[in-house]
mmCIF file of N, CA and C in Angstrom:
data_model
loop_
_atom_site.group_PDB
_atom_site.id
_atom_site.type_symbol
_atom_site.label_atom_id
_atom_site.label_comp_id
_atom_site.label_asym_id
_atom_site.label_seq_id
_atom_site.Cartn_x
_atom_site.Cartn_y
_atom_site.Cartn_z
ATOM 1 N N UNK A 1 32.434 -14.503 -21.028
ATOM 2 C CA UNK A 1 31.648 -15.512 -20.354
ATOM 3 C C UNK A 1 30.470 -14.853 -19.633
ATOM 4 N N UNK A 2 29.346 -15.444 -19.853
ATOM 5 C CA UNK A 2 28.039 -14.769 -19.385
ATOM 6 C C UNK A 2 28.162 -15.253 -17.216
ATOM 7 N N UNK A 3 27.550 -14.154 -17.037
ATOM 8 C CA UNK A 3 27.478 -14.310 -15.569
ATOM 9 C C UNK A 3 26.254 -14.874 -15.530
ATOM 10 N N UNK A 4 26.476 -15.865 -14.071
ATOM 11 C CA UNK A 4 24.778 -16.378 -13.762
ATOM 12 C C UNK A 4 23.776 -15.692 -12.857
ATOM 13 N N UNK A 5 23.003 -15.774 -13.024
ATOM 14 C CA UNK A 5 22.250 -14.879 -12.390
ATOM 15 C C UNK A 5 22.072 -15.399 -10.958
ATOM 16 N N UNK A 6 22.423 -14.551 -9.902
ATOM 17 C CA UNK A 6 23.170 -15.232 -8.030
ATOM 18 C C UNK A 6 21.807 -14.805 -7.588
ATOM 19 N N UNK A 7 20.342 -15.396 -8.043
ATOM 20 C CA UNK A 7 18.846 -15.498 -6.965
ATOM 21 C C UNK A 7 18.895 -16.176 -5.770
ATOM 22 N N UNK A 8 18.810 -15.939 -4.795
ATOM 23 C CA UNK A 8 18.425 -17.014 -4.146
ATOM 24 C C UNK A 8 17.376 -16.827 -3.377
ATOM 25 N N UNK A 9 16.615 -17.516 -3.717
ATOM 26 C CA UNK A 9 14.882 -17.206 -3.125
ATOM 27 C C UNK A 9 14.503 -17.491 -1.769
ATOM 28 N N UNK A 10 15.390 -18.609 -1.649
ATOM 29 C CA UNK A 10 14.973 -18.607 0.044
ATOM 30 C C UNK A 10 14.928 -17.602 1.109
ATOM 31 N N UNK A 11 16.047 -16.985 0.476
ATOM 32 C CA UNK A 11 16.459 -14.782 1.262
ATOM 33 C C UNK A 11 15.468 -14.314 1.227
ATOM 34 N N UNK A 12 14.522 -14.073 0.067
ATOM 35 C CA UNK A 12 13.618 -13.355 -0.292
ATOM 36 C C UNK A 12 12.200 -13.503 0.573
ATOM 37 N N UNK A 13 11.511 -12.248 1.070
ATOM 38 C CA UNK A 13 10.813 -12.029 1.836
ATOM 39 C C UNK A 13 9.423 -11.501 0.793
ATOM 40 N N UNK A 14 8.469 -12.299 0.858
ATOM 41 C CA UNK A 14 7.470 -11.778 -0.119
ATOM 42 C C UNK A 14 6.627 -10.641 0.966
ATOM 43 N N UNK A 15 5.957 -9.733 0.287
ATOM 44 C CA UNK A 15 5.221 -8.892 0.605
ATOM 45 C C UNK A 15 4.019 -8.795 0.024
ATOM 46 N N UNK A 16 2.980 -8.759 0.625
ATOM 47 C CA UNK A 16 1.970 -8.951 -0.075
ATOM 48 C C UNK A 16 1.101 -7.090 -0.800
ATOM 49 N N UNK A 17 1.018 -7.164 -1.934
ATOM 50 C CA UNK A 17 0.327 -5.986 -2.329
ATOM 51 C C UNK A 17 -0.332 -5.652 -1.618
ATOM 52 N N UNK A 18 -0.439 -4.000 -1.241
ATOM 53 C CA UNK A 18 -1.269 -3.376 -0.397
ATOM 54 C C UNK A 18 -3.014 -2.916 -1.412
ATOM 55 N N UNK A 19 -2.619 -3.165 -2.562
ATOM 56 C CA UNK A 19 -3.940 -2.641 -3.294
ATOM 57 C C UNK A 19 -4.659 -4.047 -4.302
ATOM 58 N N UNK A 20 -3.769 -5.205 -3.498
ATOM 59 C CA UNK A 20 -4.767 -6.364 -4.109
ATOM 60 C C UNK A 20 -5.809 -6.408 -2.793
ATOM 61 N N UNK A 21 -7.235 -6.792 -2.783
ATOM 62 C CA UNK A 21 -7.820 -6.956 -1.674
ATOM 63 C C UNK A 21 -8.185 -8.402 -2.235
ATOM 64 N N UNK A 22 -8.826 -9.047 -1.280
ATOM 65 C CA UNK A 22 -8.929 -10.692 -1.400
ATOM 66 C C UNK A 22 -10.059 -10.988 -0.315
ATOM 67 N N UNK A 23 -10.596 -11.948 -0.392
ATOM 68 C CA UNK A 23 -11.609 -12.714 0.114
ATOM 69 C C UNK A 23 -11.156 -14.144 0.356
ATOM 70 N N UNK A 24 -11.904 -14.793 1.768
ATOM 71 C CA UNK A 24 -11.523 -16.100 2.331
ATOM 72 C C UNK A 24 -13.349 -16.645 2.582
ATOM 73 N N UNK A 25 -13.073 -17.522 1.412
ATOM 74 C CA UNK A 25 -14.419 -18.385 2.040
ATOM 75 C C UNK A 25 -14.696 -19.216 3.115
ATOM 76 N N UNK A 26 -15.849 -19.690 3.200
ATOM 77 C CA UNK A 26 -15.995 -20.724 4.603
ATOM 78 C C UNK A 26 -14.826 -22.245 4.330
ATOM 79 N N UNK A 27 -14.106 -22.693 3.529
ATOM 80 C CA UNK A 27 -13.593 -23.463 3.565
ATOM 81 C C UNK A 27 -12.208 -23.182 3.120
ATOM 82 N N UNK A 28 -11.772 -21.777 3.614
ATOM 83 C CA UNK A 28 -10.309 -21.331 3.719
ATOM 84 C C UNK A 28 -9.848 -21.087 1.915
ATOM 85 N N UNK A 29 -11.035 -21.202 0.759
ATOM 86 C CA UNK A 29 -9.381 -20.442 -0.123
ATOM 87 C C UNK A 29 -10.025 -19.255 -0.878
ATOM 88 N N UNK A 30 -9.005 -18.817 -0.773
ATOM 89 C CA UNK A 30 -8.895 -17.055 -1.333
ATOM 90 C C UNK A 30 -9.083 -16.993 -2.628
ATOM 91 N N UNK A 31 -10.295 -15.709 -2.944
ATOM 92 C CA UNK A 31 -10.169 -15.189 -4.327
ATOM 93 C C UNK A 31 -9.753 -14.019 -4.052
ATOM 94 N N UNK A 32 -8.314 -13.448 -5.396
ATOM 95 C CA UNK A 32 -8.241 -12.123 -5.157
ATOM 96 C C UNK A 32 -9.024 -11.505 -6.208
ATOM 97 N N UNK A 33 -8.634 -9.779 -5.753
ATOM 98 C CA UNK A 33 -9.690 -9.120 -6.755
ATOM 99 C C UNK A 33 -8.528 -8.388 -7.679
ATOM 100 N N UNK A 34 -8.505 -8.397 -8.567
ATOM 101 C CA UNK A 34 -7.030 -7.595 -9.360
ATOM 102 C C UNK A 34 -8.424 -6.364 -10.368
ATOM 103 N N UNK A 35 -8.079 -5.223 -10.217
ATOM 104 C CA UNK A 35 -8.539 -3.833 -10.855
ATOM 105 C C UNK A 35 -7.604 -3.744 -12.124
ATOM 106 N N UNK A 36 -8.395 -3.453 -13.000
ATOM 107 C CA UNK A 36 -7.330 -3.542 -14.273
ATOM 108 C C UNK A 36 -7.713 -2.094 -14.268
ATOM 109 N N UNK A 37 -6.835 -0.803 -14.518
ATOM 110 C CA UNK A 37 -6.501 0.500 -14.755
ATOM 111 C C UNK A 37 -5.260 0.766 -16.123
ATOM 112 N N UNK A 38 -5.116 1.741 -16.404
ATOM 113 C CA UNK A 38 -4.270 2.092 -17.816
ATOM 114 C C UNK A 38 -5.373 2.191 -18.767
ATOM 115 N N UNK A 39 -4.493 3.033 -19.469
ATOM 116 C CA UNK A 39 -5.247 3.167 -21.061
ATOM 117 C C UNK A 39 -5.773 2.184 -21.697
ATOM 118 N N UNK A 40 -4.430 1.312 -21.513
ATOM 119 C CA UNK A 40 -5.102 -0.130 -22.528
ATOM 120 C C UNK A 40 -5.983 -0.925 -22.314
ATOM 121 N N UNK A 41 -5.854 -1.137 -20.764
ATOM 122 C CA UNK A 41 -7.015 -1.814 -20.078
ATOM 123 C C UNK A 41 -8.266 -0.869 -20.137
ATOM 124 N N UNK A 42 -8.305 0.323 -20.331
ATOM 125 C CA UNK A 42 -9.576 0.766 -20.146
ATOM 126 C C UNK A 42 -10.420 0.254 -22.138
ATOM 127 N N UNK A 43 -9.466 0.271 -22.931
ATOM 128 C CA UNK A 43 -9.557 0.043 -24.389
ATOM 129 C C UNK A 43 -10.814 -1.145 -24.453
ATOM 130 N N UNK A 44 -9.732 -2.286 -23.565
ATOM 131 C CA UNK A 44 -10.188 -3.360 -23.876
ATOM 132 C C UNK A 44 -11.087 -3.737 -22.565
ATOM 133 N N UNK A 45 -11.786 -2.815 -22.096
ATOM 134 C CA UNK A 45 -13.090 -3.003 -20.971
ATOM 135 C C UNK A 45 -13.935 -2.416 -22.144
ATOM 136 N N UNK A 46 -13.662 -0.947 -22.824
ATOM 137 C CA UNK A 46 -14.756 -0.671 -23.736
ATOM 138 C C UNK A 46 -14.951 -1.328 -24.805
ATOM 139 N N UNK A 47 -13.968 -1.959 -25.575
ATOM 140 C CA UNK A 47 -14.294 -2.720 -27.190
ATOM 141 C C UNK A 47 -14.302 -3.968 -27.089
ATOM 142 N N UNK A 48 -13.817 -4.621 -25.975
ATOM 143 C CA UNK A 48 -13.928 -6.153 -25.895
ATOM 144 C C UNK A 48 -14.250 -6.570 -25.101
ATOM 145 N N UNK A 49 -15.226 -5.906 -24.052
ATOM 146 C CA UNK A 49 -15.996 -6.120 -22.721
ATOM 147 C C UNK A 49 -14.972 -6.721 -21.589
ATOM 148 N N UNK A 50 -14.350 -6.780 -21.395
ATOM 149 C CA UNK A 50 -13.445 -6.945 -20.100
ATOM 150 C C UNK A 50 -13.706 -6.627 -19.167
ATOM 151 N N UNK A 51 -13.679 -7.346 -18.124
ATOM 152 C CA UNK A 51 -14.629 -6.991 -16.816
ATOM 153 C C UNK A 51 -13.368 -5.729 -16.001
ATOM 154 N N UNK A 52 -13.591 -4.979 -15.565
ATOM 155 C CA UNK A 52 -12.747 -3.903 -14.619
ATOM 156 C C UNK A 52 -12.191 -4.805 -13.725
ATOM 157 N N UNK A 53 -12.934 -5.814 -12.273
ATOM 158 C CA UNK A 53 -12.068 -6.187 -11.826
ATOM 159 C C UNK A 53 -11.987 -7.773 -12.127
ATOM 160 N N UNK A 54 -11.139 -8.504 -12.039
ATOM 161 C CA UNK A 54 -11.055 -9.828 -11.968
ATOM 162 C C UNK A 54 -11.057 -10.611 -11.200
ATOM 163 N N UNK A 55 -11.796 -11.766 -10.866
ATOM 164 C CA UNK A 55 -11.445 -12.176 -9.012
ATOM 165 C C UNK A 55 -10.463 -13.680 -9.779
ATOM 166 N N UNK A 56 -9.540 -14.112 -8.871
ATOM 167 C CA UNK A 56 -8.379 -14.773 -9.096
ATOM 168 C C UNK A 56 -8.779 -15.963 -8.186
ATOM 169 N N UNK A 57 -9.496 -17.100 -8.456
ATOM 170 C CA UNK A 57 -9.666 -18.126 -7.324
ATOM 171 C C UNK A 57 -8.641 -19.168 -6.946
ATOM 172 N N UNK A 58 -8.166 -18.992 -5.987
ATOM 173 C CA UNK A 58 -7.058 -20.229 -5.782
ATOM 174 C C UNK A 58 -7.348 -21.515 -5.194
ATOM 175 N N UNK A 59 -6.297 -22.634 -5.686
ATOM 176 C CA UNK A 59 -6.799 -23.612 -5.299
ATOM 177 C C UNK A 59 -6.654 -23.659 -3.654
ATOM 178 N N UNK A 60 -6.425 -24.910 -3.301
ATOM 179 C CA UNK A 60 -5.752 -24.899 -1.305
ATOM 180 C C UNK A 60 -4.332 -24.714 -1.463
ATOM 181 N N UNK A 61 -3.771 -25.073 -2.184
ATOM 182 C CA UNK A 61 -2.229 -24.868 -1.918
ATOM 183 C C UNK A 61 -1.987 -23.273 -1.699
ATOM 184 N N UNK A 62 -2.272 -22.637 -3.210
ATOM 185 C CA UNK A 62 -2.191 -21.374 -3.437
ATOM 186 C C UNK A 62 -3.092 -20.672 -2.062
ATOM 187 N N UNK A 63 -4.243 -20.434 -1.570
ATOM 188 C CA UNK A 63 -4.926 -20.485 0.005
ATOM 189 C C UNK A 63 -3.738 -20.133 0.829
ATOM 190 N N UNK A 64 -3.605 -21.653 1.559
ATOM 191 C CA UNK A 64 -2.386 -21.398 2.264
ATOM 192 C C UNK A 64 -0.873 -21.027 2.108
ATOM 193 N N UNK A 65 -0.299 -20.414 1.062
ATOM 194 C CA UNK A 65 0.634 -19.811 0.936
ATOM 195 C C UNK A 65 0.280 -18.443 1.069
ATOM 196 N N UNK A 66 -0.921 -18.039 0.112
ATOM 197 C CA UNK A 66 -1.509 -16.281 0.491
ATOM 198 C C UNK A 66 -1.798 -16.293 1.719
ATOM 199 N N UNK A 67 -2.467 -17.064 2.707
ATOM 200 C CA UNK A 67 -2.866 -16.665 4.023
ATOM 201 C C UNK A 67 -1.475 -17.098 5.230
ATOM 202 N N UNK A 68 -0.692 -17.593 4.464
ATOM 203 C CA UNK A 68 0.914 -17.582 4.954
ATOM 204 C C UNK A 68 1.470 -16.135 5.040
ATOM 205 N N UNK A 69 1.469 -15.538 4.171
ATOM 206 C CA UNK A 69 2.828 -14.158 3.584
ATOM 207 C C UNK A 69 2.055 -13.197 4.653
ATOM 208 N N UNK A 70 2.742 -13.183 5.776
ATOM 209 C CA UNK A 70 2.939 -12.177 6.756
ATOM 210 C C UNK A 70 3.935 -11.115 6.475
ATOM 211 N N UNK A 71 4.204 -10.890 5.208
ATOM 212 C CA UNK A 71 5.486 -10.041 5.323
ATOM 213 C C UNK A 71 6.602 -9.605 5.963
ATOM 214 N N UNK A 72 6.910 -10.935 6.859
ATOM 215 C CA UNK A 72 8.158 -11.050 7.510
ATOM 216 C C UNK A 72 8.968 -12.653 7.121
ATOM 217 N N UNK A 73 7.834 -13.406 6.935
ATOM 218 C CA UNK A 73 8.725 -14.956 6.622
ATOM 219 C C UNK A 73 9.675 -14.431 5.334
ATOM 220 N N UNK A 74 10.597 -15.436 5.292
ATOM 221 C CA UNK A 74 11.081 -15.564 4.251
ATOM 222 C C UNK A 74 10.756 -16.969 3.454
ATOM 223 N N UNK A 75 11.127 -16.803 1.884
ATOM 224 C CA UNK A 75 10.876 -18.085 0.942
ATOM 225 C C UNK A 75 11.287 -19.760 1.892
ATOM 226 N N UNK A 76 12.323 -19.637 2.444
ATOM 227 C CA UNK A 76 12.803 -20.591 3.538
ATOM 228 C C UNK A 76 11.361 -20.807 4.230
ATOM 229 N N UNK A 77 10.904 -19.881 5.304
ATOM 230 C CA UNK A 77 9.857 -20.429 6.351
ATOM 231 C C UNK A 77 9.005 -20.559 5.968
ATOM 232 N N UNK A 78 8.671 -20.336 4.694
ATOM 233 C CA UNK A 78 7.042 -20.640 4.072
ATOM 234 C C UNK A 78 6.879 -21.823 3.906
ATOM 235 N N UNK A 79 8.190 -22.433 3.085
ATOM 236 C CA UNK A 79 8.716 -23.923 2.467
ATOM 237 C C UNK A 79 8.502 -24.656 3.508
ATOM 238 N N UNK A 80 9.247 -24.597 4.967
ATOM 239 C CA UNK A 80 8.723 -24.955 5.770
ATOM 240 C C UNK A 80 6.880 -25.322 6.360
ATOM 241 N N UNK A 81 6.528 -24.576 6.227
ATOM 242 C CA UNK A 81 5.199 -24.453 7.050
ATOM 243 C C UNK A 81 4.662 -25.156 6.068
ATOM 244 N N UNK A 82 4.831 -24.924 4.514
ATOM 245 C CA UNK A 82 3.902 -25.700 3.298
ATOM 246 C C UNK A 82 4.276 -27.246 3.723
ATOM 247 N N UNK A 83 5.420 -27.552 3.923
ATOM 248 C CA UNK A 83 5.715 -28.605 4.242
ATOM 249 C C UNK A 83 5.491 -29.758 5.442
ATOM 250 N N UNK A 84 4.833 -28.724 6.278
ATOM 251 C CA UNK A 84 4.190 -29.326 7.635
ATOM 252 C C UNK A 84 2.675 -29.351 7.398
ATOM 253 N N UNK A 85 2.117 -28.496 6.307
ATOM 254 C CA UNK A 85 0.884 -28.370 6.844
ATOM 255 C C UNK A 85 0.269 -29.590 4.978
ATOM 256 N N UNK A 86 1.490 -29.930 4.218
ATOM 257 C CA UNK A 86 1.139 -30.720 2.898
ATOM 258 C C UNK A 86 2.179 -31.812 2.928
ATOM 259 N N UNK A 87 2.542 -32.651 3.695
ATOM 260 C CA UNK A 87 3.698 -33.357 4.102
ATOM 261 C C UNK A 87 3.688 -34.136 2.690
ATOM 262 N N UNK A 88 3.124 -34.746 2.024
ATOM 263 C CA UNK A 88 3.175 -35.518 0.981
ATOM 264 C C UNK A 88 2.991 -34.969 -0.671
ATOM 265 N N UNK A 89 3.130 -33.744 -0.083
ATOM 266 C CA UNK A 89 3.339 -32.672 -1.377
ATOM 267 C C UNK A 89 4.493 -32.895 -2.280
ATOM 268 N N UNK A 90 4.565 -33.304 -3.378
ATOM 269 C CA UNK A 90 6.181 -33.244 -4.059
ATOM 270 C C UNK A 90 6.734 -32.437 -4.490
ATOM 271 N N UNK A 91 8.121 -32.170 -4.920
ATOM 272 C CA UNK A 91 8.745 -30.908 -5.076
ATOM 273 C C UNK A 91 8.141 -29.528 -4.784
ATOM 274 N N UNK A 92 7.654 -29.633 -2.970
ATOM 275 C CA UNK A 92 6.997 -28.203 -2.423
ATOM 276 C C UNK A 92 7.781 -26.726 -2.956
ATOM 277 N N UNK A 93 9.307 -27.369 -2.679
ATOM 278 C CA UNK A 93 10.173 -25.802 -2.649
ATOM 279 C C UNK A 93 10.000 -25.698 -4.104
ATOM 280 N N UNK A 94 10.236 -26.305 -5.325
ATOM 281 C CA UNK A 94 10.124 -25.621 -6.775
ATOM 282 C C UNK A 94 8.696 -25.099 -7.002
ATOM 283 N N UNK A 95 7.766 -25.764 -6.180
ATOM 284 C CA UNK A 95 6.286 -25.282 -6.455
ATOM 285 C C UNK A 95 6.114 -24.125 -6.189
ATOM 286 N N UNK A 96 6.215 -23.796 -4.535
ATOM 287 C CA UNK A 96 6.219 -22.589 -3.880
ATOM 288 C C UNK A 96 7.111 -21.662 -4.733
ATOM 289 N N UNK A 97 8.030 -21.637 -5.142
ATOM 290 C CA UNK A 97 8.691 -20.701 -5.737
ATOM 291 C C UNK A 97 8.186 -20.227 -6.957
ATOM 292 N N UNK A 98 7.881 -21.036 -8.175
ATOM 293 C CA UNK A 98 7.278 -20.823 -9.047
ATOM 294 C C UNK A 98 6.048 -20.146 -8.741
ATOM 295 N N UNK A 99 5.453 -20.313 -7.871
ATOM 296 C CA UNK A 99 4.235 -19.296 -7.574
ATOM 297 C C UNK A 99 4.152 -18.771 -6.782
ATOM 298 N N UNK A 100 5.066 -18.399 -6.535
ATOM 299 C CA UNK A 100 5.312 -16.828 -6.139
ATOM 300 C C UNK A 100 6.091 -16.081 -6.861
ATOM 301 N N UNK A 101 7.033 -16.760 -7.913
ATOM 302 C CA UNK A 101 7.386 -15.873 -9.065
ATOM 303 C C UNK A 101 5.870 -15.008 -9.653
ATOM 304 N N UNK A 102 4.973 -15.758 -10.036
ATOM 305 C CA UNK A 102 4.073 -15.539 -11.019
ATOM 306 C C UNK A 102 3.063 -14.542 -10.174
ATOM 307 N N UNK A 103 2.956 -14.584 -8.693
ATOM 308 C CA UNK A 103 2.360 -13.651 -7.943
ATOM 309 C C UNK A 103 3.153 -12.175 -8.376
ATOM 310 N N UNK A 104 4.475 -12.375 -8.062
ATOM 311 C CA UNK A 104 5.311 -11.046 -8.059
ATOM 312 C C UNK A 104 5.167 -10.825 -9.899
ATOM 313 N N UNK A 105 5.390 -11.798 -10.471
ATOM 314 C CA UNK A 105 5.281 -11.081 -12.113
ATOM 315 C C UNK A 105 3.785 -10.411 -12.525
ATOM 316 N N UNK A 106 2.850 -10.874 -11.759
ATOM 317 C CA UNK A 106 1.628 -10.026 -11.713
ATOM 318 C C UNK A 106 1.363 -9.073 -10.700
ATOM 319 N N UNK A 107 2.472 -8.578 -10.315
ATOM 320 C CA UNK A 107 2.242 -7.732 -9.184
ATOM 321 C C UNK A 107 1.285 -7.766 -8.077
ATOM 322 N N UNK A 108 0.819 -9.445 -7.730
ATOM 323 C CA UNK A 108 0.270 -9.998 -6.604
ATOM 324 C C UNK A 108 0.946 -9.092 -4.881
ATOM 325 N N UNK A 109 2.278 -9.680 -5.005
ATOM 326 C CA UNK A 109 2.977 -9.734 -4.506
ATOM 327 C C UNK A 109 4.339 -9.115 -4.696
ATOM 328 N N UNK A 110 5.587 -8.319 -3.714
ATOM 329 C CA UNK A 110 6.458 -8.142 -4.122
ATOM 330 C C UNK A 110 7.674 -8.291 -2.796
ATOM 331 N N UNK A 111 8.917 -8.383 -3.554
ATOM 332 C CA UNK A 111 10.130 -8.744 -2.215
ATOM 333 C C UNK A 111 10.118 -8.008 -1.504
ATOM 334 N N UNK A 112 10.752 -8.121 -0.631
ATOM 335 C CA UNK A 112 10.562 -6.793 0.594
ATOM 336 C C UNK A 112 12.015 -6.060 -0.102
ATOM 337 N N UNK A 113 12.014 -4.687 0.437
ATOM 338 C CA UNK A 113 13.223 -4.232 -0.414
ATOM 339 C C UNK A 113 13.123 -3.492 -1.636
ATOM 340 N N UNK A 114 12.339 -3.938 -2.176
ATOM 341 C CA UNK A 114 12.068 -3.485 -3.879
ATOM 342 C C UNK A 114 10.879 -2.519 -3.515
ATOM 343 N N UNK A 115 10.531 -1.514 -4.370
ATOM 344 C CA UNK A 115 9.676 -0.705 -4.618
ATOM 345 C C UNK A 115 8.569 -1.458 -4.937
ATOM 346 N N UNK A 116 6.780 -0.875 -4.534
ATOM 347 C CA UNK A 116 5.542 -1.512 -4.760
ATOM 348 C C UNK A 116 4.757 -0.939 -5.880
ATOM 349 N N UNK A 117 5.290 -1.294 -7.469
ATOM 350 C CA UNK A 117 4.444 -0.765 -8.454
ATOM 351 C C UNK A 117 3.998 -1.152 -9.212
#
């Protein structure tokens, strides 16, 4: 019998990358800057023009969750605060989670605990 996999995200404490840098415009939302490095990425900057860095514009939701992650809340108090500050937001907690999966699967972001690579 397969075991299930025991996540529970609310525990989880995001950390924000120390080598993403980011920008806040006059109306609060963040572009980050992601540096593409490696071999392959350097391949495909020379043969298929790929820009070196990428800036990542978020909408307001995404905004205030990056200008949330103090690296002490946990998935719990973020849910919270998204929830006070977007009261009519629907399914906040599957949202928030899902993107912050996709932060940490792009190495935006990572749990506290885990190694930063």
């Amino acid at each position: 019998m397969k075991t299930k996999n025991q996540r529970n995200y609310l525990d989880f404490v995001p950390v924000k990358n120390p080598d993403i840098e980011y920008q806040t415009d006059e109306n609060g939302i963040v572009t980050l800057f992601v540096e593409w490095t490696g071999f392959y990425h350097r391949i495909a900057q020379k043969f298929f023009h790929r820009p070196r860095v990428s800036d990542i514009r978020l909408d307001a939701y995404g905004s205030f969750v990056w200008l949330s992650i103090d690296n002490s809340s946990d998935v719990h108090q973020l849910s919270k605060t998204l929830d006070a500050e977007y009261p009519d937001m629907e399914k906040s907690l599957s949202r928030l989670i899902k993107f912050l999966e996709i932060l940490h699967d792009n190495h935006m972001i990572y749990w506290k605990g885990e190694s930063c690579s």
